[in-house]
Amino acid sequence: MPKILVTGGCGYIGSHTIVDLIETGFEVISLDNLINSDESVLDGIFQITGKKILNFAVDLADREMLIPVFEQNSDIVGIIHFAALKSVNESVHRPLQYYSNNITGLINLLDLSERYSIKNFIFSSSCSVYGDSDELPVTELTPLKEAQCPYAYTKQAGERIIQDVTRVRDNFSSILLRYFNPAGAHHSALIGESSRNIASNLVPVITETAIGKRQSMTIFGSDYETRDGTCVRDYIHVMDIARAHTLALRYLLDQTEKQNESVVFNLGTGEGITVKEAIDAFEQVNGIKLNYTYGQRREGDVVAVYANNKKAQEILNWIPSRDINEIMRSAWEWEKVRSTIH
Ligand code: NAD
Ligand code: WQD
């Protein structure tokens, strides 16, 4: 079984991807310093797959501490690099922490992947690299505009660093996956999103309001030029995102000749949903009335962004199969479990 190193394997998207990798026949080790997660997620992965995943609780920014991980696992054939700090708002207030963590971590990993002859690399990028895009839906060729925050800049810079390395390194291939708005949880409700940070993304804010952790929530802005005045986003189920990684890995491993160019894919459903529609879906699917009000626009929000995902469909054979209803159903099931254990 090919061995894959997943960085950030205890985090939200990393843990769901590990499940899909295992179920597809990969062997997985995780590297996660738990700055935004907890190793208890590995119990959930065990319950779903029957496999115990080993996590190396090491900081990617600490190069010396990484070496034993690679020494002990000389048979790693690919790296999926999720580990990063990801809060837009926090990055504005702590830019150096974001640059240091996200960029140094990436550089160390790329450096060690050369030293240990690891030829396949997948990077978690984000639709935030497009900035306030002029065209909709965005394709992989849509020009990247100015990053709106330090977090988004770490993704633009990360992509560029990987592209530059891929261009000159023999026998090395990389894929850059630009996620739109990942949400939802594994259908078993044994794993889901459980960030240490206070939630600010729409779906966890909705479920936290429904369970009573928040008294009410605010829809940020009701006077945008959209069909109901609220912002439009492309919510993509985390298990569909997970599957895209497995397919991307297969694509890299099946290549007979390395291409010296990073391949970029948008990971979204292709469908824009308004905030109001997302809330309506939650209420309808789960039979719960949500306590919300309309408030001011949130600074930095773009009016609308959604993906053209044809490239991933055509090249990776990736067909996202879960809709906003399944996102809201699974997110709610997970919230109910989470609130009993945390
Ligand atoms: P997450 O915070 O749940 O997972 C990231 C994991 O990386 C955490 O478990 C954290 O402890 C770990 N980590 C962070 N810095 C580390 C370091 N220096 N060394 C070792 N481990 C470290 O986040 P997520 O939602 O699973 O996101 C995964 C990736 O996807 C990130 O790169 C993120 O930027 C990207 N992304 C996320 C979203 C989203 O909305 N969730 C959207 C687009 C892109
Ligand atoms: C979605 C919509 C809010 C909370 C961010 C990052 C992006 C990517 C995904 C990492 C917006 C509205 C939200 C609330 C609301 N992450 N909203 N009330 O801002 O599209 O994207 O996460 O790469 O890079 O920027 O996601 O979930 O925060 O917001 O009305 O309490 O929900 O205004 O329109 P966003 P989000």
mmCIF file of N, CA, C and O and ligand atoms in Angstrom, residues 86-88 125-129 149 151-152 155 179-182 199-206 214 217-221 224 230-233 235 275 279 297-298 300-303 305, ligand 2:
data_model
loop_
_atom_site.group_PDB
_atom_site.id
_atom_site.type_symbol
_atom_site.label_atom_id
_atom_site.label_comp_id
_atom_site.label_asym_id
_atom_site.label_seq_id
_atom_site.Cartn_x
_atom_site.Cartn_y
_atom_site.Cartn_z
ATOM 1 N N LYS A 86 -5.670 29.156 9.482
ATOM 2 C CA LYS A 86 -6.640 29.438 8.415
ATOM 3 C C LYS A 86 -7.666 30.528 8.712
ATOM 4 O O LYS A 86 -8.628 30.676 7.971
ATOM 5 N N SER A 87 -7.481 31.269 9.804
ATOM 6 C CA SER A 87 -8.504 32.269 10.099
ATOM 7 C C SER A 87 -8.184 33.605 9.416
ATOM 8 O O SER A 87 -7.147 34.216 9.663
ATOM 9 N N VAL A 88 -9.103 34.029 8.576
ATOM 10 C CA VAL A 88 -8.924 35.291 7.849
ATOM 11 C C VAL A 88 -8.744 36.447 8.838
ATOM 12 O O VAL A 88 -7.796 37.238 8.737
ATOM 13 N N SER A 125 -4.978 24.841 -1.257
ATOM 14 C CA SER A 125 -5.097 26.268 -1.520
ATOM 15 C C SER A 125 -6.560 26.669 -1.313
ATOM 16 O O SER A 125 -7.346 25.889 -0.770
ATOM 17 N N SER A 126 -6.893 27.852 -1.754
ATOM 18 C CA SER A 126 -8.184 28.400 -1.352
ATOM 19 C C SER A 126 -8.692 29.354 -2.427
ATOM 20 O O SER A 126 -7.903 29.998 -3.140
ATOM 21 N N CYS A 127 -10.009 29.471 -2.510
ATOM 22 C CA CYS A 127 -10.578 30.432 -3.456
ATOM 23 C C CYS A 127 -10.194 31.855 -3.070
ATOM 24 O O CYS A 127 -10.357 32.780 -3.874
ATOM 25 N N SER A 128 -9.681 32.031 -1.850
ATOM 26 C CA SER A 128 -9.268 33.380 -1.450
ATOM 27 C C SER A 128 -8.108 33.892 -2.315
ATOM 28 O O SER A 128 -7.842 35.085 -2.336
ATOM 29 N N VAL A 129 -7.420 33.005 -3.052
ATOM 30 C CA VAL A 129 -6.334 33.478 -3.933
ATOM 31 C C VAL A 129 -6.877 34.351 -5.064
ATOM 32 O O VAL A 129 -6.145 35.144 -5.646
ATOM 33 N N CYS A 149 -6.127 39.547 2.616
ATOM 34 C CA CYS A 149 -5.667 39.422 4.005
ATOM 35 C C CYS A 149 -4.378 38.600 4.001
ATOM 36 O O CYS A 149 -4.086 37.908 3.017
ATOM 37 N N TYR A 151 -3.701 35.824 5.410
ATOM 38 C CA TYR A 151 -3.974 34.396 5.169
ATOM 39 C C TYR A 151 -4.012 34.110 3.668
ATOM 40 O O TYR A 151 -3.377 33.175 3.173
ATOM 41 N N ALA A 152 -4.792 34.907 2.942
ATOM 42 C CA ALA A 152 -4.926 34.681 1.496
ATOM 43 C C ALA A 152 -3.571 34.850 0.808
ATOM 44 O O ALA A 152 -3.251 34.134 -0.148
ATOM 45 N N LYS A 155 -1.539 31.793 0.840
ATOM 46 C CA LYS A 155 -1.962 30.810 -0.171
ATOM 47 C C LYS A 155 -1.425 31.195 -1.554
ATOM 48 O O LYS A 155 -0.961 30.354 -2.306
ATOM 49 N N TYR A 179 -9.889 25.213 -2.677
ATOM 50 C CA TYR A 179 -11.213 24.898 -2.115
ATOM 51 C C TYR A 179 -12.053 26.160 -2.074
ATOM 52 O O TYR A 179 -11.557 27.228 -1.721
ATOM 53 N N PHE A 180 -13.348 26.002 -2.309
ATOM 54 C CA PHE A 180 -14.264 27.123 -2.124
ATOM 55 C C PHE A 180 -14.724 27.122 -0.663
ATOM 56 O O PHE A 180 -13.925 27.372 0.209
ATOM 57 N N ASN A 181 -15.960 26.823 -0.339
ATOM 58 C CA ASN A 181 -16.365 26.876 1.079
ATOM 59 C C ASN A 181 -16.667 25.468 1.604
ATOM 60 O O ASN A 181 -17.827 25.029 1.548
ATOM 61 N N PRO A 182 -15.649 24.770 2.126
ATOM 62 C CA PRO A 182 -15.879 23.414 2.620
ATOM 63 C C PRO A 182 -16.804 23.434 3.838
ATOM 64 O O PRO A 182 -16.694 24.303 4.705
ATOM 65 N N ALA A 199 -15.671 29.673 16.047
ATOM 66 C CA ALA A 199 -16.129 29.560 14.658
ATOM 67 C C ALA A 199 -16.524 30.921 14.099
ATOM 68 O O ALA A 199 -17.134 31.726 14.793
ATOM 69 N N SER A 200 -16.168 31.148 12.838
ATOM 70 C CA SER A 200 -16.669 32.357 12.182
ATOM 71 C C SER A 200 -17.244 32.021 10.808
ATOM 72 O O SER A 200 -17.882 32.861 10.186
ATOM 73 N N ASN A 201 -17.021 30.785 10.365
ATOM 74 C CA ASN A 201 -17.592 30.381 9.072
ATOM 75 C C ASN A 201 -19.092 30.116 9.222
ATOM 76 O O ASN A 201 -19.564 29.720 10.293
ATOM 77 N N LEU A 202 -19.798 30.339 8.139
ATOM 78 C CA LEU A 202 -21.266 30.308 8.208
ATOM 79 C C LEU A 202 -21.845 29.010 8.779
ATOM 80 O O LEU A 202 -22.687 29.056 9.688
ATOM 81 N N VAL A 203 -21.419 27.863 8.261
ATOM 82 C CA VAL A 203 -22.107 26.621 8.654
ATOM 83 C C VAL A 203 -21.914 26.304 10.140
ATOM 84 O O VAL A 203 -22.896 26.044 10.844
ATOM 85 N N PRO A 204 -20.681 26.350 10.682
ATOM 86 C CA PRO A 204 -20.584 26.137 12.134
ATOM 87 C C PRO A 204 -21.305 27.204 12.958
ATOM 88 O O PRO A 204 -21.844 26.891 14.027
ATOM 89 N N VAL A 205 -21.360 28.423 12.467
ATOM 90 C CA VAL A 205 -22.122 29.452 13.197
ATOM 91 C C VAL A 205 -23.606 29.061 13.230
ATOM 92 O O VAL A 205 -24.274 29.177 14.261
ATOM 93 N N ILE A 206 -24.103 28.551 12.122
ATOM 94 C CA ILE A 206 -25.513 28.108 12.080
ATOM 95 C C ILE A 206 -25.744 26.980 13.084
ATOM 96 O O ILE A 206 -26.684 27.032 13.890
ATOM 97 N N ARG A 214 -24.849 29.763 20.826
ATOM 98 C CA ARG A 214 -25.048 31.198 20.555
ATOM 99 C C ARG A 214 -26.541 31.461 20.647
ATOM 100 O O ARG A 214 -27.337 30.632 20.189
ATOM 101 N N MET A 217 -27.751 34.509 15.573
ATOM 102 C CA MET A 217 -26.672 34.814 14.630
ATOM 103 C C MET A 217 -27.111 35.948 13.711
ATOM 104 O O MET A 217 -28.295 36.275 13.612
ATOM 105 N N THR A 218 -26.096 36.520 13.054
ATOM 106 C CA THR A 218 -26.355 37.660 12.180
ATOM 107 C C THR A 218 -26.043 37.300 10.738
ATOM 108 O O THR A 218 -24.999 36.708 10.469
ATOM 109 N N ILE A 219 -26.925 37.652 9.845
ATOM 110 C CA ILE A 219 -26.602 37.580 8.415
ATOM 111 C C ILE A 219 -25.916 38.894 8.069
ATOM 112 O O ILE A 219 -26.501 39.974 8.259
ATOM 113 N N PHE A 220 -24.680 38.774 7.595
ATOM 114 C CA PHE A 220 -23.904 39.988 7.337
ATOM 115 C C PHE A 220 -24.285 40.611 5.995
ATOM 116 O O PHE A 220 -23.744 40.243 4.958
ATOM 117 N N GLY A 221 -25.215 41.552 6.037
ATOM 118 C CA GLY A 221 -25.581 42.304 4.835
ATOM 119 C C GLY A 221 -26.811 41.735 4.159
ATOM 120 O O GLY A 221 -26.912 40.518 3.960
ATOM 121 N N TYR A 224 -26.949 43.426 -0.772
ATOM 122 C CA TYR A 224 -26.056 43.133 -1.896
ATOM 123 C C TYR A 224 -26.893 42.937 -3.159
ATOM 124 O O TYR A 224 -28.082 42.588 -3.080
ATOM 125 N N THR A 230 -28.360 38.794 -0.024
ATOM 126 C CA THR A 230 -27.269 38.265 0.813
ATOM 127 C C THR A 230 -26.184 37.660 -0.083
ATOM 128 O O THR A 230 -26.426 37.340 -1.250
ATOM 129 N N CYS A 231 -24.982 37.518 0.474
ATOM 130 C CA CYS A 231 -23.817 37.093 -0.321
ATOM 131 C C CYS A 231 -23.958 35.678 -0.870
ATOM 132 O O CYS A 231 -24.588 34.823 -0.251
ATOM 133 N N VAL A 232 -23.285 35.456 -1.973
ATOM 134 C CA VAL A 232 -23.325 34.149 -2.639
ATOM 135 C C VAL A 232 -21.973 33.443 -2.495
ATOM 136 O O VAL A 232 -20.919 34.039 -2.732
ATOM 137 N N ARG A 233 -22.026 32.157 -2.098
ATOM 138 C CA ARG A 233 -20.810 31.339 -1.962
ATOM 139 C C ARG A 233 -21.065 29.954 -2.532
ATOM 140 O O ARG A 233 -22.206 29.549 -2.723
ATOM 141 N N TYR A 235 -20.712 26.367 -1.407
ATOM 142 C CA TYR A 235 -20.494 25.448 -0.277
ATOM 143 C C TYR A 235 -20.297 24.037 -0.815
ATOM 144 O O TYR A 235 -21.161 23.526 -1.534
ATOM 145 N N VAL A 275 -26.573 33.330 1.481
ATOM 146 C CA VAL A 275 -26.578 33.047 2.925
ATOM 147 C C VAL A 275 -27.998 32.681 3.375
ATOM 148 O O VAL A 275 -28.214 31.724 4.121
ATOM 149 N N ILE A 279 -29.328 29.167 5.094
ATOM 150 C CA ILE A 279 -30.082 29.090 6.361
ATOM 151 C C ILE A 279 -31.422 28.387 6.141
ATOM 152 O O ILE A 279 -31.828 27.521 6.923
ATOM 153 N N ARG A 297 -22.968 44.687 6.703
ATOM 154 C CA ARG A 297 -22.045 43.908 5.890
ATOM 155 C C ARG A 297 -20.769 43.628 6.689
ATOM 156 O O ARG A 297 -20.376 44.480 7.499
ATOM 157 N N ARG A 298 -20.148 42.491 6.474
ATOM 158 C CA ARG A 298 -18.872 42.183 7.132
ATOM 159 C C ARG A 298 -17.734 42.728 6.270
ATOM 160 O O ARG A 298 -17.702 42.498 5.048
ATOM 161 N N GLY A 300 -14.577 43.230 4.194
ATOM 162 C CA GLY A 300 -13.738 42.307 3.427
ATOM 163 C C GLY A 300 -14.517 41.258 2.651
ATOM 164 O O GLY A 300 -13.940 40.539 1.839
ATOM 165 N N ASP A 301 -15.831 41.149 2.896
ATOM 166 C CA ASP A 301 -16.612 40.140 2.167
ATOM 167 C C ASP A 301 -16.771 40.522 0.700
ATOM 168 O O ASP A 301 -17.071 41.677 0.378
ATOM 169 N N VAL A 302 -16.620 39.542 -0.183
ATOM 170 C CA VAL A 302 -16.953 39.780 -1.584
ATOM 171 C C VAL A 302 -18.436 39.442 -1.763
ATOM 172 O O VAL A 302 -18.995 38.663 -0.994
ATOM 173 N N VAL A 303 -19.059 40.049 -2.765
ATOM 174 C CA VAL A 303 -20.497 39.845 -2.974
ATOM 175 C C VAL A 303 -20.784 38.384 -3.316
ATOM 176 O O VAL A 303 -21.656 37.758 -2.721
ATOM 177 N N VAL A 305 -18.912 34.589 -4.960
ATOM 178 C CA VAL A 305 -17.838 33.810 -5.569
ATOM 179 C C VAL A 305 -18.258 32.353 -5.632
ATOM 180 O O VAL A 305 -18.784 31.795 -4.664
HETATM 181 C C1 WQD B 2 -19.729 32.769 4.111
HETATM 182 C C2 WQD B 2 -20.856 33.772 3.969
HETATM 183 C C3 WQD B 2 -20.558 35.793 5.240
HETATM 184 C C4 WQD B 2 -20.909 34.053 9.209
HETATM 185 C C5 WQD B 2 -13.744 32.113 4.189
HETATM 186 C C6 WQD B 2 -12.369 32.447 3.712
HETATM 187 C C7 WQD B 2 -12.021 31.584 2.524
HETATM 188 C C8 WQD B 2 -12.196 30.126 2.852
HETATM 189 C C9 WQD B 2 -13.570 29.862 3.360
HETATM 190 C C10 WQD B 2 -10.103 29.380 3.774
HETATM 191 C C11 WQD B 2 -20.360 35.208 3.852
HETATM 192 C C12 WQD B 2 -21.759 35.026 5.721
HETATM 193 C C13 WQD B 2 -20.864 34.191 7.838
HETATM 194 C C14 WQD B 2 -21.996 34.650 9.924
HETATM 195 C C15 WQD B 2 -22.892 35.459 7.855
HETATM 196 N N1 WQD B 2 -11.323 29.692 3.894
HETATM 197 N N2 WQD B 2 -21.836 34.888 7.168
HETATM 198 N N3 WQD B 2 -22.931 35.327 9.214
HETATM 199 O O1 WQD B 2 -15.859 34.418 4.036
HETATM 200 O O2 WQD B 2 -16.784 33.029 2.123
HETATM 201 O O3 WQD B 2 -14.664 32.413 3.152
HETATM 202 O O4 WQD B 2 -13.838 30.715 4.485
HETATM 203 O O5 WQD B 2 -9.404 29.393 2.817
HETATM 204 O O6 WQD B 2 -10.713 31.856 2.217
HETATM 205 O O7 WQD B 2 -12.334 33.797 3.346
HETATM 206 O O8 WQD B 2 -16.714 32.065 4.449
HETATM 207 O O9 WQD B 2 -18.179 30.959 6.043
HETATM 208 O O10 WQD B 2 -16.976 33.064 6.765
HETATM 209 O O11 WQD B 2 -18.833 33.216 5.118
HETATM 210 O O12 WQD B 2 -23.762 36.079 7.263
HETATM 211 O O13 WQD B 2 -22.071 34.596 11.167
HETATM 212 O O14 WQD B 2 -21.632 33.735 5.171
HETATM 213 O O15 WQD B 2 -20.798 37.167 5.249
HETATM 214 O O16 WQD B 2 -21.195 35.864 2.959
HETATM 215 P P1 WQD B 2 -16.040 33.117 3.411
HETATM 216 P P2 WQD B 2 -17.650 32.303 5.698
#
